Amino acid sequence: MFMLRNVGKYIFGDSSKQDIIQLDQGQLYIVRPNSVKGFSECIFKDSQATIRRTSTDFHYQLVIQRAFEEGEEQLLDDAEDTDDTKDEKTFLLDESLHLRSTIRDNRAIFAWRDLSGDPGDLYEFICDVSVQPGTVQTFEIVAIQCQFERKYKRSHETATERELHQFSFSDSPVPSASPTTTSPSASGRALTRSPEKPAKTRTSRRPKTPEPSTAPQNPASAPEPREILAEETAELHLFDVASGTFVSQEQEVVATVSEVGNWQYWLQIEGADRAWLGQPVIADINPVFNFEYLSFIFNHYTDDGTAYSWLLRFKDMETEERFQEGLMRALWEQLNEQKWLKAKDQEREYVLDAFQDLSMEDAGEGEDEDEQDELEEEDEEGNRSEEYDTDEDEDNTRVRGVDKGGDENSQLAVGYKHDRSFVVRGSKIGVFKHTDDNNLEFATTINKVQTPNGRLFEPKKVMLHEEDTSMIMQDANDPHTLYRMDLEYGKVVDDWKVHDDIPVNVFAPEKKFSQMTGEKTFLGLSRNALFRIDPRLAGNKLVDSQLKQYVSKNDFSAAATTDKGYIAVASNKGDIRLFDRLGINAKAHLPALGEAIFGLDVSKDGRWVLATCKTYVLLVDALHQEGKNEGKLGFEKSFAKDAKPKPRRLTLNPAHIAQMQSETKKPLSFTPAKFNTGIDTEETAIITSTGPFMVTWNLTHVLLGRKVPYTIKRYTEEVKADNFRFGSDKNVIVALPNEVDMVRRQTFKKPTRESISTPVKQLKSRHSIVNSPY
C-alpha cells in the first residue's frame, strides 16, 4: 500500500486547495456495539468524506458532509436559524482514531473510533459502489500521511515505509453497520430517494434517448513521424452518450504522440487488430490528466463534426507521467511555436499543474428531475424583455421577422450607475432598463450610430463611461480613433485621434468602478504598448509620459483593472502581466499555457485574475501565500521563480463536452468570462458561454475542488454575450442573436444528458425581442 510514493506530488502536495481528496458518495453511521441506544444509527444517508487542511501546520481534518439537493443549500444559507454542525462532522486526523478500511459486499468501508462516545463506539463511512477502488486506496494513504505529519511535525515525504506503517490499523475489526435507527438529519433531509417514493419524472419532456456510441470507422492515417515524443500502452475506453459511462473498447492499445511537421503533432492510438483513431494535437482535444484514476481524457472530432470523448487508463503513475510530458510538450509547442525544452523548469511545471486539476467522475450522474423546471418556465415568462423597435407606439404583439440588413446582437454593456443594459446590433443600440423585480424593460433604440461627420459604422468595441452617461466605441476600420456617444442624446459627439502610429486594440477603465464616476481618462493597449488616454488633451489623446512600449511583439489582447487601479494585461501568446501602475515594468509575469487569452477580468481587490481562452478559463490567485511578501498581491510584489501561483484551469468535463458537441457539432468556444461584481458585493460566481450553452461556476466550489462546480443553461441559439447584473450574483443578462434576457442563476441546471439536450423554451410573444428592422 505504501509503494505509491508520488501520490503526494499530485494529490497531497497541491497547497492551493483546502480539500486534498474526497470520496464523493457514501453513508455515515455510528456503531455502538455495547449501547442500549441501539446497535447502529445512520447519521447521513448521502454524504461526502473529505480530507481537509487546517490553518495549523501539520494538522488535517477528516470531514463528513451531508450532500444537498440542488438548490437546497442556497435555501439553507438564506435561513437565519440554520445550524451548520448538523450537516457536517469533523475529526482531527490523529492516530488515536485508529482509522482503517475494509471491503464488505463490494463496498469500501472506513471506520474510526468515536472518541467522545463509549468504549467500542465507532463511526463508519460506507462508500457507494460507484467509488473507485483506486480512490479508496489513495484516500487511506493520504490519511496515513496526515497522521504522520501531525505526530512528527514534518513532511510525510521524509517518512520511511516503517514509520508510515505504524498508522495502519487494518488488523482492528470493523463491525457490520446494520442500522436499526435513522437520525432526523438523515431521514428528514437526505438526498437518497427511497424505492417507495420514486423521483418525480415527466416523461413527456425527456429528450429522445440517443443511440449507443460506437467508435468511428476508418480513422485518419498517421503522417510519417519526425520524432516520437511519447509511446505508451493503456486501456482504451469510449464515452457512451446513451448510458452516460465510459465503455471499454480494448484492454491494451498503444498511444503514440509524434512530431510530423513544423510545429505539427499527431496522436495515434493502435490496437492489436485495428487503428482506433488518429488526429492532430491541438487545443480542441481538451486534455485532462487525472492521476487519482491513472487516466487521460480527451475529445476527438471527425470530419462531419461528430465529437467523441475517449479515455486512456494507464497501468501506473510513471507511465502516465511519461505520456503527459510528451503530449503536453506537443500541445505547448504547437501553440507557442517554441521548443518545450527551452522553457524554464518552473514554466513547464506551471503548465503541467494546470492540466491535471480536474477530478474525473462517473459521467453517469443520472437524470435528476428538479422541482425547478416549473420555476424555470415561470421565470422565462417574467424575465424576458420586451420587444424593441424604432416605432415605440406600434402594437407590441409581433412575430419573429427577418432584419433586412441581416444584423444580429453582438455586444453587451451592463450599466453600473443607472441600471441599464446596452446591446449593439449592427449600427443600432438597444437600451434596456433593469427593473426592481429583476426583469428587463425596453427603453429605446439608438438608430444610426455614425461619426460626427455623418459616416455610419458598426461599433467593434464599446465601454460605458462617465457615470454611464457616455459610451466609448471604436470603428473596426479606424484603429487609431475612438468615439464618444452621449447616451442622453443618443448620438456620437466626439471623435478622438489617439495616436498617428500606435493603434488602439483594447481599451479599459482607469479603475474597476470608474464608469460610476466622472473620471475622464482610461487605458489603451496596442499589440506591444500600454498607455493612458486623456480626451482633454489637445491633438492626440495618448499621454506620452505614461506610455510603456515593448520592443518585442507581446501581442497584447485584453486588460482589466482593480478598484485601486492595478492593471492586468494578457496576450495572444497566453501570458499575463500584473502592473501596479502605468509606465513601468510589470511586477509579475505569469507564463503562457499555450492558448491565446482574449478575455480578462479581475476581482475588485485584485486577489483573483480570470483569463478566458477558447477552450478553458484560467483562475489565478494573485496573493502571495508565504515568504517575505506574504499577504501582498502580485500587482505589488513579484513572485519568486519557484513560487508562482498555480492556475486553476476551469473547463467542462470531457464527457459533457462530448454530449454538447454531439448536439451542436461545434467545438468549445467560450465568450469572455466575468465575475459578478458590485461596490459592496464579493465575487462568488463566474459566467461565460459556449455556443448555445451558458455556464456558471460557483467560486466557492471551485476553490474547494468540487468535481463539477458548474451549472448550465441551454438555448436554441448561440449566446452572443453575457454578464451579471451589477451588484448581484443571482441574475444574468444574456444577448442571443435576436433576443435579450435576464435570467436567474437558480434556473441553471446540473449538466446531465437531459439538461444538455433540452433547450429552454423561448417565447414568441410580445415579450420577445424580435429580429425586425427596428
Coordinates of N, CA, C and O in Angstrom, one line a residue, residues 235-356:
E235 N -5.3 1.0 -21.4 CA -6.6 0.6 -21.7 C -7.3 1.7 -22.5 O -7.1 2.9 -22.2
L236 N -8.2 1.4 -23.4 CA -9.0 2.4 -24.2 C -10.5 2.3 -23.9 O -11.0 1.2 -23.9
H237 N -11.1 3.4 -23.5 CA -12.5 3.5 -23.2 C -13.1 4.6 -24.0 O -12.5 5.7 -24.3
L238 N -14.4 4.4 -24.4 CA -15.1 5.5 -25.2 C -16.3 5.9 -24.4 O -17.1 5.0 -23.9
F239 N -16.6 7.2 -24.3 CA -17.8 7.7 -23.6 C -19.0 7.4 -24.4 O -19.1 7.8 -25.6
D240 N -20.0 6.7 -23.8 CA -21.3 6.4 -24.4 C -22.3 7.4 -24.0 O -22.7 7.4 -22.8
V241 N -22.8 8.2 -24.9 CA -23.7 9.3 -24.6 C -25.0 8.7 -24.0 O -25.7 9.2 -23.1
A242 N -25.5 7.5 -24.6 CA -26.7 6.9 -24.2 C -26.7 6.5 -22.7 O -27.7 6.7 -22.0
S243 N -25.7 5.8 -22.3 CA -25.6 5.3 -20.9 C -24.9 6.3 -20.0 O -25.0 6.1 -18.8
G244 N -24.2 7.3 -20.5 CA -23.5 8.2 -19.7 C -22.3 7.6 -19.0 O -21.9 8.1 -17.9
T245 N -21.7 6.6 -19.6 CA -20.5 6.0 -18.9 C -19.4 5.8 -20.0 O -19.7 5.8 -21.2
F246 N -18.2 5.6 -19.5 CA -17.1 5.2 -20.4 C -17.1 3.6 -20.6 O -17.1 2.9 -19.6
V247 N -17.1 3.2 -21.8 CA -17.2 1.8 -22.2 C -15.9 1.3 -22.7 O -15.3 1.9 -23.6
S248 N -15.4 0.2 -22.2 CA -14.1 -0.4 -22.6 C -14.2 -0.8 -24.1 O -15.1 -1.4 -24.5
Q249 N -13.1 -0.4 -24.8 CA -13.0 -0.8 -26.2 C -12.0 -1.8 -26.5 O -12.1 -2.7 -27.3
E250 N -10.8 -1.7 -25.7 CA -9.7 -2.7 -25.9 C -8.8 -2.6 -24.7 O -8.6 -1.5 -24.2
Q251 N -8.4 -3.7 -24.2 CA -7.6 -3.8 -22.9 C -6.2 -3.3 -23.1 O -5.6 -2.8 -22.1
E252 N -5.7 -3.4 -24.3 CA -4.3 -2.9 -24.5 C -4.1 -2.3 -25.8 O -4.2 -3.0 -26.9
V253 N -3.9 -1.0 -25.9 CA -3.6 -0.3 -27.1 C -2.3 0.5 -26.9 O -1.8 0.6 -25.8
V254 N -1.7 1.0 -28.0 CA -0.5 1.8 -28.0 C -0.9 3.2 -28.4 O -1.4 3.4 -29.5
A255 N -0.6 4.1 -27.5 CA -0.9 5.6 -27.8 C 0.4 6.2 -28.0 O 1.3 6.2 -27.2
T256 N 0.5 6.9 -29.2 CA 1.8 7.5 -29.7 C 1.6 9.0 -30.0 O 0.6 9.3 -30.7
V257 N 2.4 9.8 -29.4 CA 2.5 11.2 -29.8 C 3.7 11.5 -30.5 O 4.8 11.1 -30.1
S258 N 3.6 12.1 -31.7 CA 4.8 12.3 -32.6 C 4.8 13.6 -33.2 O 3.7 14.3 -33.4
E259 N 5.9 14.1 -33.6 CA 6.1 15.3 -34.4 C 6.1 15.0 -35.8 O 6.8 14.1 -36.3
V260 N 5.2 15.6 -36.6 CA 5.0 15.2 -38.0 C 5.3 16.3 -39.0 O 5.2 16.1 -40.2
G261 N 5.6 17.5 -38.5 CA 5.9 18.7 -39.4 C 6.4 19.8 -38.5 O 6.6 19.7 -37.3
N262 N 6.5 21.0 -39.2 CA 6.9 22.2 -38.5 C 5.8 22.6 -37.5 O 4.8 23.1 -38.0
W263 N 6.0 22.4 -36.2 CA 5.1 22.7 -35.2 C 3.7 22.0 -35.4 O 2.7 22.5 -35.0
Q264 N 3.8 20.8 -36.0 CA 2.6 20.0 -36.2 C 2.9 18.6 -35.5 O 3.9 18.0 -35.6
Y265 N 1.8 18.1 -34.7 CA 2.0 17.0 -33.9 C 0.8 16.1 -34.1 O -0.3 16.6 -34.4
W266 N 0.9 14.8 -33.8 CA -0.1 13.8 -34.1 C -0.3 12.8 -32.9 O 0.7 12.4 -32.3
L267 N -1.5 12.5 -32.6 CA -1.9 11.5 -31.6 C -2.5 10.3 -32.4 O -3.5 10.4 -33.1
Q268 N -1.9 9.1 -32.2 CA -2.3 7.9 -32.9 C -2.6 6.8 -31.8 O -1.7 6.6 -30.9
I269 N -3.7 6.1 -31.9 CA -4.0 5.0 -31.0 C -4.3 3.8 -31.8 O -5.2 3.7 -32.6
E270 N -3.4 2.7 -31.6 CA -3.5 1.5 -32.4 C -3.8 0.3 -31.4 O -3.1 0.2 -30.3
G271 N -4.7 -0.5 -31.8 CA -5.0 -1.8 -31.1 C -4.2 -2.9 -31.7 O -3.5 -2.8 -32.7
A272 N -4.5 -4.1 -31.3 CA -3.9 -5.3 -31.8 C -4.3 -5.6 -33.2 O -3.5 -6.0 -34.1
D273 N -5.6 -5.3 -33.6 CA -6.1 -5.6 -34.9 C -6.6 -4.4 -35.7 O -7.0 -4.6 -36.8
R274 N -6.6 -3.3 -35.1 CA -7.1 -2.1 -35.8 C -6.6 -0.8 -35.3 O -6.1 -0.7 -34.1
A275 N -6.7 0.2 -36.1 CA -6.3 1.6 -35.6 C -7.6 2.2 -35.1 O -8.7 2.2 -35.8
W276 N -7.6 2.8 -33.9 CA -8.8 3.3 -33.3 C -9.0 4.8 -33.7 O -10.1 5.2 -34.0
L277 N -7.9 5.6 -33.7 CA -8.1 7.0 -34.1 C -6.7 7.6 -34.3 O -5.7 7.1 -33.9
G278 N -6.8 8.6 -35.1 CA -5.6 9.5 -35.4 C -6.1 10.9 -35.6 O -7.0 11.2 -36.3
Q279 N -5.4 11.8 -34.9 CA -5.8 13.2 -35.0 C -4.7 14.2 -34.6 O -3.7 13.8 -33.9
P280 N -4.7 15.4 -35.1 CA -3.7 16.4 -34.8 C -3.8 16.7 -33.3 O -4.9 16.7 -32.7
V281 N -2.7 17.1 -32.7 CA -2.7 17.5 -31.3 C -2.9 19.0 -31.3 O -2.0 19.8 -31.6
I282 N -4.1 19.4 -30.9 CA -4.5 20.8 -30.9 C -5.3 21.1 -29.6 O -5.7 20.2 -28.9
A283 N -5.5 22.4 -29.3 CA -6.2 22.7 -28.1 C -7.6 22.2 -28.0 O -8.1 21.9 -26.9
D284 N -8.3 21.9 -29.1 CA -9.7 21.5 -29.1 C -9.8 20.0 -28.5 O -10.9 19.6 -28.3
I285 N -8.7 19.3 -28.3 CA -8.8 18.0 -27.8 C -9.2 18.0 -26.3 O -9.5 17.0 -25.7
N286 N -9.0 19.2 -25.7 CA -9.4 19.4 -24.2 C -8.8 18.3 -23.3 O -9.5 17.6 -22.7
P287 N -7.4 18.3 -23.3 CA -6.8 17.2 -22.5 C -7.0 17.4 -21.0 O -6.8 18.5 -20.4
V288 N -7.3 16.3 -20.3 CA -7.4 16.3 -18.8 C -6.7 15.0 -18.3 O -7.0 13.9 -18.7
F289 N -5.7 15.3 -17.4 CA -5.0 14.1 -16.8 C -5.5 14.0 -15.4 O -5.6 15.0 -14.6
N290 N -5.7 12.8 -15.0 CA -6.2 12.6 -13.6 C -5.3 11.4 -13.0 O -5.5 10.3 -13.4
F291 N -4.4 11.8 -12.1 CA -3.5 10.8 -11.5 C -4.2 10.0 -10.5 O -3.6 8.9 -10.1
E292 N -5.3 10.4 -9.9 CA -6.0 9.6 -9.0 C -6.5 8.3 -9.6 O -6.6 7.3 -9.0
Y293 N -7.0 8.5 -10.9 CA -7.5 7.4 -11.6 C -6.6 6.8 -12.7 O -7.0 6.0 -13.5
L294 N -5.4 7.4 -12.8 CA -4.4 7.0 -13.8 C -4.9 7.1 -15.2 O -4.7 6.3 -16.0
S295 N -5.7 8.2 -15.4 CA -6.4 8.3 -16.7 C -6.1 9.6 -17.4 O -5.6 10.6 -16.8
F296 N -6.3 9.6 -18.7 CA -6.2 10.7 -19.6 C -7.5 10.8 -20.4 O -7.8 9.8 -21.1
I297 N -8.2 11.9 -20.4 CA -9.5 12.0 -21.1 C -9.3 13.1 -22.1 O -8.7 14.2 -21.8
F298 N -9.8 12.9 -23.4 CA -9.6 13.9 -24.4 C -10.8 13.8 -25.4 O -11.5 12.8 -25.4
N299 N -11.0 14.8 -26.2 CA -12.0 14.8 -27.2 C -11.4 14.6 -28.6 O -10.3 15.1 -28.9
H300 N -12.2 14.0 -29.5 CA -11.8 13.7 -30.9 C -12.9 14.1 -31.8 O -14.1 13.8 -31.5
Y301 N -12.6 14.7 -32.9 CA -13.7 15.2 -33.9 C -13.4 14.5 -35.2 O -12.3 14.5 -35.7
T302 N -14.5 14.1 -35.8 CA -14.5 13.6 -37.2 C -14.8 14.7 -38.2 O -15.2 15.8 -37.8
D303 N -14.6 14.4 -39.4 CA -14.8 15.4 -40.5 C -16.2 16.0 -40.5 O -16.4 17.1 -40.9
D304 N -17.2 15.2 -40.1 CA -18.6 15.7 -40.1 C -19.0 16.4 -38.9 O -20.1 16.8 -38.7
G305 N -18.0 16.7 -38.0 CA -18.3 17.5 -36.8 C -18.7 16.6 -35.6 O -18.9 17.2 -34.5
T306 N -18.8 15.3 -35.7 CA -19.2 14.4 -34.6 C -18.0 14.4 -33.6 O -16.9 14.3 -33.9
A307 N -18.4 14.6 -32.3 CA -17.4 14.6 -31.2 C -17.5 13.3 -30.4 O -18.5 12.8 -30.1
Y308 N -16.3 12.8 -30.1 CA -16.1 11.6 -29.2 C -15.3 12.0 -28.0 O -14.3 12.8 -28.1
S309 N -15.6 11.4 -26.9 CA -14.8 11.6 -25.7 C -14.1 10.2 -25.4 O -14.8 9.2 -25.1
W310 N -12.8 10.2 -25.4 CA -12.0 9.0 -25.1 C -11.3 9.0 -23.8 O -11.0 10.1 -23.3
L311 N -11.0 7.9 -23.3 CA -10.3 7.8 -22.0 C -9.2 6.7 -22.2 O -9.5 5.6 -22.6
L312 N -8.0 7.1 -21.8 CA -6.9 6.1 -21.7 C -6.6 5.9 -20.2 O -6.4 6.9 -19.5
R313 N -6.5 4.6 -19.8 CA -6.2 4.3 -18.4 C -4.8 3.6 -18.4 O -4.7 2.6 -19.1
F314 N -3.9 4.2 -17.7 CA -2.5 3.7 -17.7 C -2.3 2.7 -16.5 O -3.0 2.7 -15.5
K315 N -1.3 1.9 -16.6 CA -1.0 0.8 -15.6 C -0.5 1.4 -14.3 O -0.7 0.8 -13.2
D316 N 0.3 2.5 -14.4 CA 0.8 3.1 -13.2 C 1.1 4.6 -13.4 O 1.0 5.1 -14.5
M317 N 1.4 5.3 -12.4 CA 1.6 6.7 -12.4 C 2.8 7.1 -13.3 O 2.8 8.1 -14.0
E318 N 3.9 6.3 -13.2 CA 5.1 6.6 -14.0 C 4.8 6.6 -15.5 O 5.3 7.5 -16.2
T319 N 4.0 5.7 -15.9 CA 3.6 5.6 -17.3 C 2.8 6.8 -17.7 O 3.0 7.4 -18.8
E320 N 1.8 7.2 -16.9 CA 1.0 8.4 -17.2 C 1.9 9.7 -17.2 O 1.7 10.6 -18.0
E321 N 2.8 9.8 -16.3 CA 3.7 10.9 -16.3 C 4.5 11.1 -17.6 O 4.6 12.2 -18.1
R322 N 5.0 9.9 -18.1 CA 5.8 10.0 -19.4 C 4.9 10.4 -20.5 O 5.3 11.2 -21.4
F323 N 3.6 9.9 -20.5 CA 2.7 10.2 -21.6 C 2.3 11.7 -21.5 O 2.2 12.4 -22.5
Q324 N 2.1 12.1 -20.3 CA 1.7 13.5 -20.1 C 2.8 14.5 -20.6 O 2.5 15.5 -21.3
E325 N 4.0 14.2 -20.2 CA 5.1 15.0 -20.7 C 5.2 15.1 -22.2 O 5.4 16.2 -22.7
G326 N 5.0 14.0 -22.9 CA 5.1 14.0 -24.3 C 3.9 14.8 -25.0 O 4.1 15.6 -25.9
L327 N 2.7 14.5 -24.5 CA 1.5 15.2 -25.1 C 1.5 16.7 -24.8 O 1.2 17.5 -25.7
M328 N 1.8 17.1 -23.5 CA 1.9 18.5 -23.2 C 3.0 19.2 -23.9 O 2.8 20.4 -24.3
R329 N 4.1 18.5 -24.1 CA 5.1 19.1 -25.0 C 4.6 19.4 -26.4 O 4.8 20.5 -26.9
A330 N 3.9 18.4 -27.0 CA 3.4 18.6 -28.3 C 2.4 19.8 -28.4 O 2.4 20.6 -29.2
L331 N 1.5 19.8 -27.4 CA 0.4 20.8 -27.4 C 1.0 22.2 -27.2 O 0.7 23.2 -27.9
W332 N 2.0 22.3 -26.2 CA 2.6 23.6 -25.9 C 3.4 24.1 -27.1 O 3.4 25.3 -27.5
E333 N 4.2 23.2 -27.8 CA 5.0 23.6 -28.9 C 4.1 24.0 -30.1 O 4.4 25.0 -30.8
Q334 N 3.0 23.3 -30.3 CA 2.1 23.6 -31.4 C 1.5 25.0 -31.2 O 1.3 25.8 -32.2
L335 N 1.1 25.4 -30.0 CA 0.5 26.7 -29.7 C 1.5 27.8 -29.7 O 1.2 28.9 -30.1
N336 N 2.7 27.5 -29.2 CA 3.7 28.6 -29.0 C 4.8 28.7 -30.1 O 5.5 29.7 -30.1
E337 N 4.9 27.6 -30.9 CA 5.9 27.5 -31.9 C 7.3 27.8 -31.3 O 8.1 28.6 -31.8
Q338 N 7.5 27.1 -30.2 CA 8.8 27.2 -29.5 C 9.0 25.9 -28.8 O 8.1 25.2 -28.4
K339 N 10.3 25.5 -28.8 CA 10.6 24.2 -28.2 C 10.4 24.1 -26.7 O 10.8 25.0 -26.0
W340 N 9.7 23.1 -26.3 CA 9.3 22.9 -24.9 C 10.5 22.9 -24.0 O 10.5 23.4 -22.9
L341 N 11.6 22.2 -24.4 CA 12.8 22.1 -23.6 C 13.5 23.4 -23.4 O 14.3 23.6 -22.5
K342 N 13.2 24.4 -24.2 CA 13.8 25.7 -24.0 C 13.0 26.5 -22.9 O 13.6 27.6 -22.4
A343 N 11.9 26.1 -22.5 CA 11.1 26.8 -21.5 C 11.8 26.5 -20.1 O 12.4 25.4 -19.9
K344 N 11.6 27.4 -19.2 CA 12.2 27.2 -17.9 C 11.5 26.1 -17.1 O 10.3 25.8 -17.4
D345 N 12.2 25.4 -16.2 CA 11.6 24.3 -15.4 C 10.3 24.8 -14.7 O 9.3 24.0 -14.7
Q346 N 10.4 26.0 -14.2 CA 9.2 26.5 -13.4 C 8.0 26.7 -14.4 O 6.8 26.4 -14.0
E347 N 8.3 27.1 -15.6 CA 7.2 27.3 -16.6 C 6.6 26.0 -17.0 O 5.4 25.8 -17.2
R348 N 7.4 25.0 -17.2 CA 6.9 23.7 -17.6 C 6.0 23.1 -16.4 O 5.0 22.5 -16.7
E349 N 6.5 23.2 -15.2 CA 5.7 22.7 -14.1 C 4.4 23.5 -14.0 O 3.3 22.9 -13.7
Y350 N 4.4 24.8 -14.2 CA 3.2 25.6 -14.2 C 2.2 25.1 -15.2 O 1.0 24.9 -14.9
V351 N 2.6 24.7 -16.4 CA 1.8 24.2 -17.5 C 1.2 22.8 -17.1 O 0.0 22.6 -17.2
L352 N 2.1 21.9 -16.6 CA 1.6 20.6 -16.2 C 0.6 20.6 -15.1 O -0.4 19.9 -15.1
D353 N 0.8 21.5 -14.1 CA -0.1 21.6 -13.0 C -1.5 22.0 -13.5 O -2.5 21.5 -13.0
A354 N -1.6 22.9 -14.4 CA -2.8 23.4 -14.9 C -3.7 22.4 -15.6 O -4.9 22.5 -15.6
F355 N -3.1 21.4 -16.2 CA -3.8 20.4 -16.9 C -4.1 19.1 -16.1 O -4.4 18.1 -16.7
Q356 N -3.9 19.1 -14.8 CA -4.2 17.9 -14.0 C -5.1 18.2 -12.8 O -5.1 17.5 -11.9

